[in-house]
Amino acid sequence: MAPDHIFEKIKSGGRLSKDEALKLFNDDDLFGLGRLAASVCDKKNGGNAYFIVNRHINPTNICVNRCKFCAFSRSKGEAGAYELTIKEIIKKLKDCQSAVGSRQPAVKISEVHIVGGLHPDWPFSHYLDMLAAIKEKFPAISIKAFTAVEIDYMSKIGGMSVEETLKALKASGLDLMPGGGAEIFVEGVRNKLCPEKISGKRWLEIMETAHSVGIKTNATMLYGHIETFEDRVDHLMRLRALQDRTGGFQAFIPLAYHPKNTEIGGFYSSGIDDLKTIAISRLVLDNFDHIKAYWIMLGEKVSQIALLFGADDLDGTIIEEKITHSAGAMSGEAMTRDDMAHLIRRAGKTPIERDAFYNPVN
Ligand code: V47
Ligand code: SF4
């Protein structure tokens, strides 16, 4: 049993300390923890659970970083390396406007999620052209694109400050940013996982700058590899502190590590760890409105159960997913609007189809 004082503290609206969060990770009372997180979630979201009709696009898997947990990336010239032209990206968006998955015709997506590798040759103007072309053809689709890692890279190749880079991307059509690239902030682990990647401190600085120029973002944490519970708590605390300053994060998404075809190998996260991590995230991140159970990584069924452990969002229809599926995802790649609403209803929640900014649609 977790100490009663932690439960009482949460119930009276108190904030968890590092030590208390760590105690919850080391505790076995999963159902008590889940009930507590669910009650906090219900207070924030009133029994609603969100999903979006969206599509993922990864413009290239060619990446100069080659993180050791990433099975998606390739080096230039390596077998399996690809790069999409802007025309091909537009075609993917056109095609999915007429078929989401194979079971549902003519669904209009409201968001495109674009992330990719750090390409050694693409100039900054290519990213601006990509955004502008999408906005011109699909003005109603919100563009959620580029992790803080990609923004840092673009500012270097473009010879501009992060603020100028973000403003230029926004002027070309960037609406908001996803939360990828955060991994685990603690330096020692981060250096083992992804020595070429920007530091945790830099990731946070870039998000702070994005928030300051009016770009909302998400935040993630990659868990279940070589990190400790202390490292996870440190990560959550740093996100909570930044959110206190800016209020610019929309959702937090714990990303369950997938080990196949990666350099570090290891094991899939367990279902119990997945639920615990969702619940503790909900409790620690008291200043985040939304905790996402990303069904691609958790699987359709664990993500549904996560709705009873503090999560209030399943993400979206996705349509095509490469990053997790390269690393052995066991989920499908697409769900229909009806599939998502069904999972939510069967968890006893009210499904709300949302746009990129959590406004209800339909
Ligand atoms: O940045 C890479 C992670 C991220 C693996 O913001 C891996 O709405 C697990 O950030 N096992 C991309 N994870 C996914 C992501 C995301 C997904 C859905 C919604 C949002 C959002 C963001 O996936 C990468 C990296 O942190 N990743 N390799 C792996 N083997
Ligand atoms: Fe590149 Fe991102 Fe994969 Fe790291 S996680 S190798 S930065 S694509």
CSV table of C-alpha atoms and ligand atoms in Angstrom, one decimal:
chain,number,residue,atom,x,y,z
A,1,MET,CA,0.0,0.0,0.0
A,2,ALA,CA,1.2,3.5,-0.8
A,3,PRO,CA,1.3,5.6,2.3
A,4,ASP,CA,-2.1,7.1,3.1
A,5,HIS,CA,-0.6,10.6,3.3
A,6,ILE,CA,0.2,10.5,-0.4
A,7,PHE,CA,-3.4,9.6,-1.2
A,8,GLU,CA,-4.7,12.2,1.2
A,9,LYS,CA,-2.4,14.9,-0.3
A,10,ILE,CA,-3.6,14.2,-3.8
A,11,LYS,CA,-7.3,14.2,-2.7
A,12,SER,CA,-6.9,17.6,-1.1
A,13,GLY,CA,-5.2,19.0,-4.2
A,14,GLY,CA,-1.6,18.9,-3.0
A,15,ARG,CA,1.4,18.5,-5.2
A,16,LEU,CA,3.6,15.3,-5.2
A,17,SER,CA,7.2,15.7,-4.2
A,18,LYS,CA,10.1,13.8,-5.9
A,19,ASP,CA,10.2,11.3,-3.0
A,20,GLU,CA,6.5,10.8,-3.0
A,21,ALA,CA,6.4,10.1,-6.8
A,22,LEU,CA,9.3,7.7,-6.3
A,23,LYS,CA,7.4,5.9,-3.6
A,24,LEU,CA,4.5,5.4,-6.0
A,25,PHE,CA,6.7,3.8,-8.6
A,26,ASN,CA,8.1,1.4,-6.0
A,27,ASP,CA,4.6,0.5,-4.6
A,28,ASP,CA,2.6,-2.5,-5.6
A,29,ASP,CA,-0.9,-1.1,-5.1
A,30,LEU,CA,-1.7,-0.7,-8.8
A,31,PHE,CA,-5.5,-0.6,-8.3
A,32,GLY,CA,-5.3,2.0,-5.5
A,33,LEU,CA,-3.0,4.1,-7.7
A,34,GLY,CA,-5.2,3.7,-10.7
A,35,ARG,CA,-8.3,4.8,-8.8
A,36,LEU,CA,-6.6,7.9,-7.5
A,37,ALA,CA,-5.3,8.8,-11.0
A,38,ALA,CA,-8.7,8.2,-12.5
A,39,SER,CA,-10.3,10.5,-9.9
A,40,VAL,CA,-7.9,13.3,-10.8
A,41,CYS,CA,-8.5,12.7,-14.5
A,42,ASP,CA,-12.3,12.8,-14.0
A,43,LYS,CA,-12.0,16.1,-12.2
A,44,LYS,CA,-10.1,17.5,-15.1
A,45,ASN,CA,-12.1,15.9,-17.9
A,46,GLY,CA,-15.5,15.0,-16.5
A,47,GLY,CA,-15.6,11.5,-17.9
A,48,ASN,CA,-14.7,12.5,-21.4
A,49,ALA,CA,-11.9,10.8,-23.4
A,50,TYR,CA,-10.6,12.3,-26.6
A,51,PHE,CA,-9.4,11.1,-30.0
A,52,ILE,CA,-8.6,12.8,-33.3
A,53,VAL,CA,-8.9,11.8,-36.9
A,54,ASN,CA,-5.3,12.3,-38.0
A,55,ARG,CA,-2.4,10.9,-40.1
A,56,HIS,CA,1.2,10.5,-39.4
A,57,ILE,CA,3.8,11.2,-42.1
A,58,ASN,CA,7.6,10.6,-41.8
A,59,PRO,CA,9.2,12.5,-44.6
A,60,THR,CA,12.5,10.7,-44.3
A,61,ASN,CA,14.2,8.0,-42.1
A,62,ILE,CA,17.7,9.3,-43.0
A,63,CYS,CA,19.2,10.6,-39.8
A,64,VAL,CA,22.6,11.8,-38.8
A,65,ASN,CA,21.9,11.0,-35.1
A,66,ARG,CA,21.3,7.3,-35.2
A,67,CYS,CA,20.0,6.9,-31.6
A,68,LYS,CA,20.6,3.5,-30.1
A,69,PHE,CA,16.9,2.8,-29.4
A,70,CYS,CA,15.7,3.9,-32.8
A,71,ALA,CA,15.0,1.1,-35.4
A,72,PHE,CA,13.4,3.5,-37.8
A,73,SER,CA,16.5,5.6,-38.8
A,74,ARG,CA,19.0,4.8,-41.6
A,75,SER,CA,22.2,6.4,-42.8
A,76,LYS,CA,22.3,8.0,-46.2
A,77,GLY,CA,22.8,5.3,-48.8
A,78,GLU,CA,22.0,2.4,-46.4
A,79,ALA,CA,19.5,-0.2,-47.5
A,80,GLY,CA,16.0,0.8,-46.5
A,81,ALA,CA,16.8,4.6,-46.4
A,82,TYR,CA,14.0,6.7,-48.0
A,83,GLU,CA,13.1,10.3,-48.6
A,84,LEU,CA,9.6,11.5,-49.6
A,85,THR,CA,9.2,14.4,-52.0
A,86,ILE,CA,6.8,17.2,-51.1
A,87,LYS,CA,4.6,15.8,-54.0
A,88,GLU,CA,4.5,12.4,-52.4
A,89,ILE,CA,3.6,13.9,-49.0
A,90,ILE,CA,0.7,15.8,-50.6
A,91,LYS,CA,-0.4,12.6,-52.4
A,92,LYS,CA,-0.5,10.7,-49.0
A,93,LEU,CA,-2.7,13.4,-47.6
A,94,LYS,CA,-5.0,13.4,-50.7
A,95,ASP,CA,-5.3,9.6,-50.6
A,96,CYS,CA,-6.2,9.5,-46.9
A,97,GLN,CA,-8.9,12.1,-47.4
A,98,SER,CA,-10.8,9.4,-49.3
A,99,ALA,CA,-10.0,6.4,-47.1
A,100,VAL,CA,-9.0,6.1,-43.5
A,101,GLY,CA,-7.7,2.6,-42.9
A,102,SER,CA,-9.4,0.2,-45.2
A,103,ARG,CA,-12.8,0.1,-43.5
A,104,GLN,CA,-14.0,3.7,-43.6
A,105,PRO,CA,-14.4,5.8,-46.7
A,106,ALA,CA,-14.0,9.5,-47.2
A,107,VAL,CA,-13.0,10.8,-43.7
A,108,LYS,CA,-11.5,14.3,-43.5
A,109,ILE,CA,-8.5,14.3,-41.2
A,110,SER,CA,-8.1,17.4,-39.0
A,111,GLU,CA,-4.4,17.0,-38.1
A,112,VAL,CA,-1.2,15.8,-39.8
A,113,HIS,CA,1.6,14.7,-37.5
A,114,ILE,CA,5.0,15.1,-39.3
A,115,VAL,CA,8.3,14.0,-37.8
A,116,GLY,CA,11.4,12.5,-39.4
A,117,GLY,CA,15.1,12.0,-39.3
A,118,LEU,CA,17.8,14.8,-39.4
A,119,HIS,CA,18.5,14.7,-43.1
A,120,PRO,CA,22.2,15.6,-43.9
A,121,ASP,CA,21.4,17.5,-47.2
A,122,TRP,CA,17.9,19.1,-47.0
A,123,PRO,CA,18.1,22.9,-46.6
A,124,PHE,CA,15.9,24.7,-44.2
A,125,SER,CA,13.9,26.1,-47.1
A,126,HIS,CA,12.7,22.5,-47.8
A,127,TYR,CA,10.8,22.4,-44.5
A,128,LEU,CA,9.3,25.8,-45.2
A,129,ASP,CA,8.2,24.6,-48.7
A,130,MET,CA,6.8,21.4,-47.2
A,131,LEU,CA,4.6,23.3,-44.7
A,132,ALA,CA,3.5,25.9,-47.2
A,133,ALA,CA,2.5,23.2,-49.8
A,134,ILE,CA,0.4,21.3,-47.3
A,135,LYS,CA,-1.3,24.5,-46.0
A,136,GLU,CA,-2.0,25.6,-49.6
A,137,LYS,CA,-3.7,22.3,-50.5
A,138,PHE,CA,-5.3,21.5,-47.2
A,139,PRO,CA,-6.0,24.8,-45.3
A,140,ALA,CA,-8.3,23.0,-42.8
A,141,ILE,CA,-5.7,20.5,-41.6
A,142,SER,CA,-3.7,21.5,-38.6
A,143,ILE,CA,0.0,20.8,-39.0
A,144,LYS,CA,1.7,19.3,-35.9
A,145,ALA,CA,5.3,19.0,-36.9
A,146,PHE,CA,8.9,18.6,-35.9
A,147,THR,CA,10.3,17.7,-32.6
A,148,ALA,CA,12.5,20.0,-30.6
A,149,VAL,CA,15.4,17.9,-31.9
A,150,GLU,CA,14.5,18.7,-35.5
A,151,ILE,CA,14.0,22.4,-34.6
A,152,ASP,CA,17.5,22.6,-33.1
A,153,TYR,CA,18.9,21.0,-36.3
A,154,MET,CA,17.0,23.4,-38.6
A,155,SER,CA,18.2,26.4,-36.6
A,156,LYS,CA,21.8,25.2,-37.2
A,157,ILE,CA,21.4,24.4,-41.0
A,158,GLY,CA,19.4,27.6,-41.5
A,159,GLY,CA,21.9,29.7,-39.6
A,160,MET,CA,19.1,31.3,-37.5
A,161,SER,CA,18.2,31.5,-33.8
A,162,VAL,CA,15.7,29.0,-32.5
A,163,GLU,CA,13.2,31.8,-32.1
A,164,GLU,CA,13.7,33.0,-35.7
A,165,THR,CA,13.5,29.4,-36.9
A,166,LEU,CA,10.2,28.8,-35.1
A,167,LYS,CA,8.7,32.1,-36.3
A,168,ALA,CA,9.6,31.2,-39.9
A,169,LEU,CA,8.1,27.7,-39.6
A,170,LYS,CA,4.9,29.2,-38.1
A,171,ALA,CA,4.6,31.8,-40.9
A,172,SER,CA,4.8,28.9,-43.4
A,173,GLY,CA,2.0,26.9,-41.7
A,174,LEU,CA,3.3,25.2,-38.5
A,175,ASP,CA,0.4,25.1,-36.1
A,176,LEU,CA,1.8,23.1,-33.1
A,177,MET,CA,4.6,20.7,-32.2
A,178,PRO,CA,4.7,17.1,-31.1
A,179,GLY,CA,6.5,16.0,-27.9
A,180,GLY,CA,9.1,13.6,-29.4
A,181,GLY,CA,12.8,13.6,-28.8
A,182,ALA,CA,12.5,14.1,-25.0
A,183,GLU,CA,13.5,10.5,-24.3
A,184,ILE,CA,15.0,10.7,-20.7
A,185,PHE,CA,16.5,14.0,-19.7
A,186,VAL,CA,19.1,12.7,-17.2
A,187,GLU,CA,22.5,13.2,-18.8
A,188,GLY,CA,24.1,9.8,-18.0
A,189,VAL,CA,21.3,7.7,-19.5
A,190,ARG,CA,20.7,10.1,-22.4
A,191,ASN,CA,24.4,9.9,-23.4
A,192,LYS,CA,24.1,6.1,-23.4
A,193,LEU,CA,20.9,6.1,-25.4
A,194,CYS,CA,21.5,8.9,-27.9
A,195,PRO,CA,24.9,10.5,-27.6
A,196,GLU,CA,24.4,12.6,-30.7
A,197,LYS,CA,21.1,14.0,-29.7
A,198,ILE,CA,20.6,17.5,-28.1
A,199,SER,CA,20.7,17.5,-24.3
A,200,GLY,CA,17.6,17.4,-22.1
A,201,LYS,CA,18.3,21.0,-21.1
A,202,ARG,CA,18.3,22.1,-24.8
A,203,TRP,CA,15.1,20.2,-25.4
A,204,LEU,CA,13.4,22.1,-22.6
A,205,GLU,CA,14.9,25.4,-23.8
A,206,ILE,CA,13.5,24.9,-27.3
A,207,MET,CA,10.0,24.0,-26.0
A,208,GLU,CA,10.2,27.1,-23.8
A,209,THR,CA,11.0,29.2,-26.9
A,210,ALA,CA,8.2,27.6,-28.9
A,211,HIS,CA,5.7,28.4,-26.1
A,212,SER,CA,7.0,32.0,-26.0
A,213,VAL,CA,6.2,32.5,-29.7
A,214,GLY,CA,2.7,31.1,-29.3
A,215,ILE,CA,3.3,27.5,-30.5
A,216,LYS,CA,1.7,24.9,-28.3
A,217,THR,CA,3.5,21.6,-27.9
A,218,ASN,CA,3.3,18.2,-26.3
A,219,ALA,CA,5.9,16.4,-24.2
A,220,THR,CA,6.9,12.7,-24.1
A,221,MET,CA,9.1,10.4,-22.0
A,222,LEU,CA,10.6,7.2,-23.4
A,223,TYR,CA,10.5,4.6,-20.6
A,224,GLY,CA,11.2,0.9,-20.1
A,225,HIS,CA,14.8,0.7,-21.4
A,226,ILE,CA,17.9,1.4,-19.2
A,227,GLU,CA,16.5,4.2,-17.0
A,228,THR,CA,15.6,4.0,-13.3
A,229,PHE,CA,12.4,5.1,-11.6
A,230,GLU,CA,14.5,8.1,-10.2
A,231,ASP,CA,15.2,9.1,-13.8
A,232,ARG,CA,11.5,9.0,-14.7
A,233,VAL,CA,10.6,11.1,-11.7
A,234,ASP,CA,13.4,13.6,-12.6
A,235,HIS,CA,12.0,13.8,-16.1
A,236,LEU,CA,8.4,14.5,-14.9
A,237,MET,CA,9.5,17.1,-12.4
A,238,ARG,CA,11.5,19.0,-15.1
A,239,LEU,CA,8.4,19.0,-17.3
A,240,ARG,CA,6.1,20.1,-14.5
A,241,ALA,CA,8.5,23.0,-13.7
A,242,LEU,CA,8.5,24.2,-17.3
A,243,GLN,CA,4.8,23.9,-17.6
A,244,ASP,CA,4.5,26.1,-14.4
A,245,ARG,CA,6.4,28.8,-16.2
A,246,THR,CA,4.8,28.7,-19.7
A,247,GLY,CA,1.6,26.7,-19.7
A,248,GLY,CA,2.4,25.8,-23.3
A,249,PHE,CA,2.2,22.0,-23.1
A,250,GLN,CA,-1.1,20.4,-24.2
A,251,ALA,CA,-0.5,16.8,-23.4
A,252,PHE,CA,2.0,14.4,-21.9
A,253,ILE,CA,2.6,11.1,-23.7
A,254,PRO,CA,4.6,8.3,-22.0
A,255,LEU,CA,6.2,6.3,-24.8
A,256,ALA,CA,6.7,2.6,-24.1
A,257,TYR,CA,10.1,1.4,-25.4
A,258,HIS,CA,10.0,-1.2,-28.2
A,259,PRO,CA,13.2,-3.3,-28.4
A,260,LYS,CA,13.2,-5.0,-31.8
A,261,ASN,CA,15.9,-4.2,-34.3
A,262,THR,CA,17.5,-1.6,-32.0
A,263,GLU,CA,21.1,-1.4,-30.9
A,264,ILE,CA,20.3,-1.5,-27.2
A,265,GLY,CA,17.8,-4.4,-27.4
A,266,GLY,CA,16.2,-5.5,-24.2
A,267,PHE,CA,12.5,-6.1,-23.5
A,268,TYR,CA,9.1,-4.7,-24.1
A,269,SER,CA,7.7,-2.7,-21.2
A,270,SER,CA,5.2,-4.7,-19.1
A,271,GLY,CA,1.4,-3.9,-19.0
A,272,ILE,CA,1.7,-3.2,-15.3
A,273,ASP,CA,4.6,-0.7,-15.9
A,274,ASP,CA,2.6,1.0,-18.7
A,275,LEU,CA,-0.5,1.5,-16.4
A,276,LYS,CA,1.7,2.6,-13.5
A,277,THR,CA,3.5,5.1,-15.6
A,278,ILE,CA,0.3,6.6,-17.0
A,279,ALA,CA,-1.2,6.9,-13.5
A,280,ILE,CA,1.9,8.5,-11.9
A,281,SER,CA,2.2,10.9,-14.8
A,282,ARG,CA,-1.4,11.9,-14.2
A,283,LEU,CA,-0.7,12.5,-10.6
A,284,VAL,CA,2.7,14.3,-10.9
A,285,LEU,CA,1.8,16.5,-13.9
A,286,ASP,CA,-1.0,18.3,-12.1
A,287,ASN,CA,-0.6,21.3,-14.5
A,288,PHE,CA,-1.1,19.2,-17.7
A,289,ASP,CA,-4.6,19.0,-19.0
A,290,HIS,CA,-4.2,15.8,-20.9
A,291,ILE,CA,-2.4,12.5,-20.6
A,292,LYS,CA,-2.3,10.5,-23.8
A,293,ALA,CA,-2.4,6.7,-23.9
A,294,TYR,CA,-0.7,6.3,-27.4
A,295,TRP,CA,-2.4,3.1,-28.6
A,296,ILE,CA,0.3,2.4,-31.2
A,297,MET,CA,2.8,1.8,-28.5
A,298,LEU,CA,0.5,0.5,-25.7
A,299,GLY,CA,-1.6,-1.6,-28.0
A,300,GLU,CA,-5.3,-1.1,-28.5
A,301,LYS,CA,-6.4,-3.0,-25.3
A,302,VAL,CA,-3.8,-1.6,-22.8
A,303,SER,CA,-4.5,1.9,-24.0
A,304,GLN,CA,-8.2,1.3,-23.4
A,305,ILE,CA,-7.5,0.2,-19.9
A,306,ALA,CA,-5.2,3.2,-19.4
A,307,LEU,CA,-8.4,5.3,-19.7
A,308,LEU,CA,-9.3,3.9,-16.2
A,309,PHE,CA,-5.8,4.7,-14.9
A,310,GLY,CA,-5.6,8.5,-15.6
A,311,ALA,CA,-5.4,8.8,-19.4
A,312,ASP,CA,-8.0,10.9,-21.2
A,313,ASP,CA,-6.8,10.7,-24.8
A,314,LEU,CA,-6.0,7.8,-27.2
A,315,ASP,CA,-4.4,10.0,-29.9
A,316,GLY,CA,-5.8,9.2,-33.3
A,317,THR,CA,-6.5,7.2,-36.4
A,318,ILE,CA,-2.7,7.4,-37.4
A,319,ILE,CA,-3.1,5.5,-40.8
A,320,GLU,CA,0.6,4.8,-41.3
A,321,GLU,CA,3.2,4.4,-38.5
A,322,LYS,CA,6.8,3.6,-39.0
A,323,ILE,CA,8.8,4.5,-35.9
A,324,THR,CA,7.2,2.0,-33.5
A,325,HIS,CA,6.5,-0.6,-36.1
A,326,SER,CA,10.2,-0.7,-37.1
A,327,ALA,CA,10.9,-1.6,-33.5
A,328,GLY,CA,8.4,-4.4,-33.2
A,329,ALA,CA,5.0,-2.8,-32.4
A,330,MET,CA,2.3,-5.3,-31.9
A,331,SER,CA,-0.6,-2.9,-32.6
A,332,GLY,CA,-2.2,-2.2,-35.9
A,333,GLU,CA,-1.3,0.9,-37.9
A,334,ALA,CA,-4.7,2.4,-38.3
A,335,MET,CA,-8.0,2.7,-36.4
A,336,THR,CA,-11.2,4.1,-37.7
A,337,ARG,CA,-13.2,6.9,-36.0
A,338,ASP,CA,-15.7,4.2,-35.0
A,339,ASP,CA,-13.0,1.8,-33.6
A,340,MET,CA,-11.8,4.6,-31.4
A,341,ALA,CA,-15.2,5.7,-30.2
A,342,HIS,CA,-16.0,2.1,-29.4
A,343,LEU,CA,-12.9,1.5,-27.3
A,344,ILE,CA,-13.7,4.7,-25.3
A,345,ARG,CA,-17.4,3.9,-24.8
A,346,ARG,CA,-16.5,0.4,-23.6
A,347,ALA,CA,-14.2,1.9,-21.0
A,348,GLY,CA,-17.3,3.8,-19.7
A,349,LYS,CA,-16.2,7.2,-21.0
A,350,THR,CA,-17.8,9.6,-23.4
A,351,PRO,CA,-15.8,9.7,-26.7
A,352,ILE,CA,-15.1,13.3,-27.9
A,353,GLU,CA,-13.6,13.7,-31.3
A,354,ARG,CA,-11.3,16.7,-31.0
A,355,ASP,CA,-9.2,18.9,-33.3
A,356,ALA,CA,-5.5,19.5,-32.7
A,357,PHE,CA,-6.2,22.0,-29.9
A,358,TYR,CA,-8.7,19.8,-28.0
A,359,ASN,CA,-11.8,21.6,-29.4
A,360,PRO,CA,-14.6,19.1,-29.9
A,361,VAL,CA,-15.6,18.5,-33.6
A,362,ASN,CA,-18.7,16.8,-34.9
B,1,V47,O1,10.9,10.9,-30.7
B,1,V47,C1,11.9,6.0,-31.1
B,1,V47,C2,10.3,7.5,-29.8
B,1,V47,C3,9.2,9.2,-30.7
B,1,V47,C4,11.5,4.1,-30.2
B,1,V47,O2,3.3,14.6,-29.5
B,1,V47,C5,10.6,5.1,-29.7
B,1,V47,O3,1.2,14.0,-30.0
B,1,V47,C6,9.6,3.4,-28.4
B,1,V47,O4,7.0,11.4,-30.1
B,1,V47,N1,10.4,2.5,-28.9
B,1,V47,C7,8.2,9.6,-31.8
B,1,V47,N2,9.7,4.7,-28.8
B,1,V47,C8,6.7,9.4,-31.3
B,1,V47,C9,6.2,10.6,-30.6
B,1,V47,C10,4.8,10.9,-30.5
B,1,V47,C11,3.9,9.9,-30.8
B,1,V47,C12,2.5,10.1,-30.7
B,1,V47,C13,2.0,11.4,-30.4
B,1,V47,C14,3.0,12.4,-30.1
B,1,V47,C15,2.5,13.7,-29.8
B,1,V47,C16,4.3,12.1,-30.2
B,1,V47,O5,9.2,7.8,-30.6
B,1,V47,C17,10.6,9.6,-30.9
B,1,V47,C18,11.2,8.7,-29.8
B,1,V47,O6,11.1,9.4,-28.6
B,1,V47,N3,10.9,6.2,-30.2
B,1,V47,N4,12.3,4.7,-31.1
B,1,V47,C19,11.4,2.8,-29.8
B,1,V47,N5,12.2,1.8,-30.2
B,2,SF4,FE1,17.0,10.2,-35.7
B,2,SF4,FE2,14.9,10.6,-34.1
B,2,SF4,FE3,15.6,8.1,-34.7
B,2,SF4,FE4,17.1,9.6,-33.0
B,2,SF4,S1,15.0,8.9,-32.7
B,2,SF4,S2,17.8,8.3,-34.8
B,2,SF4,S3,16.9,11.6,-33.9
B,2,SF4,S4,14.9,9.6,-36.2
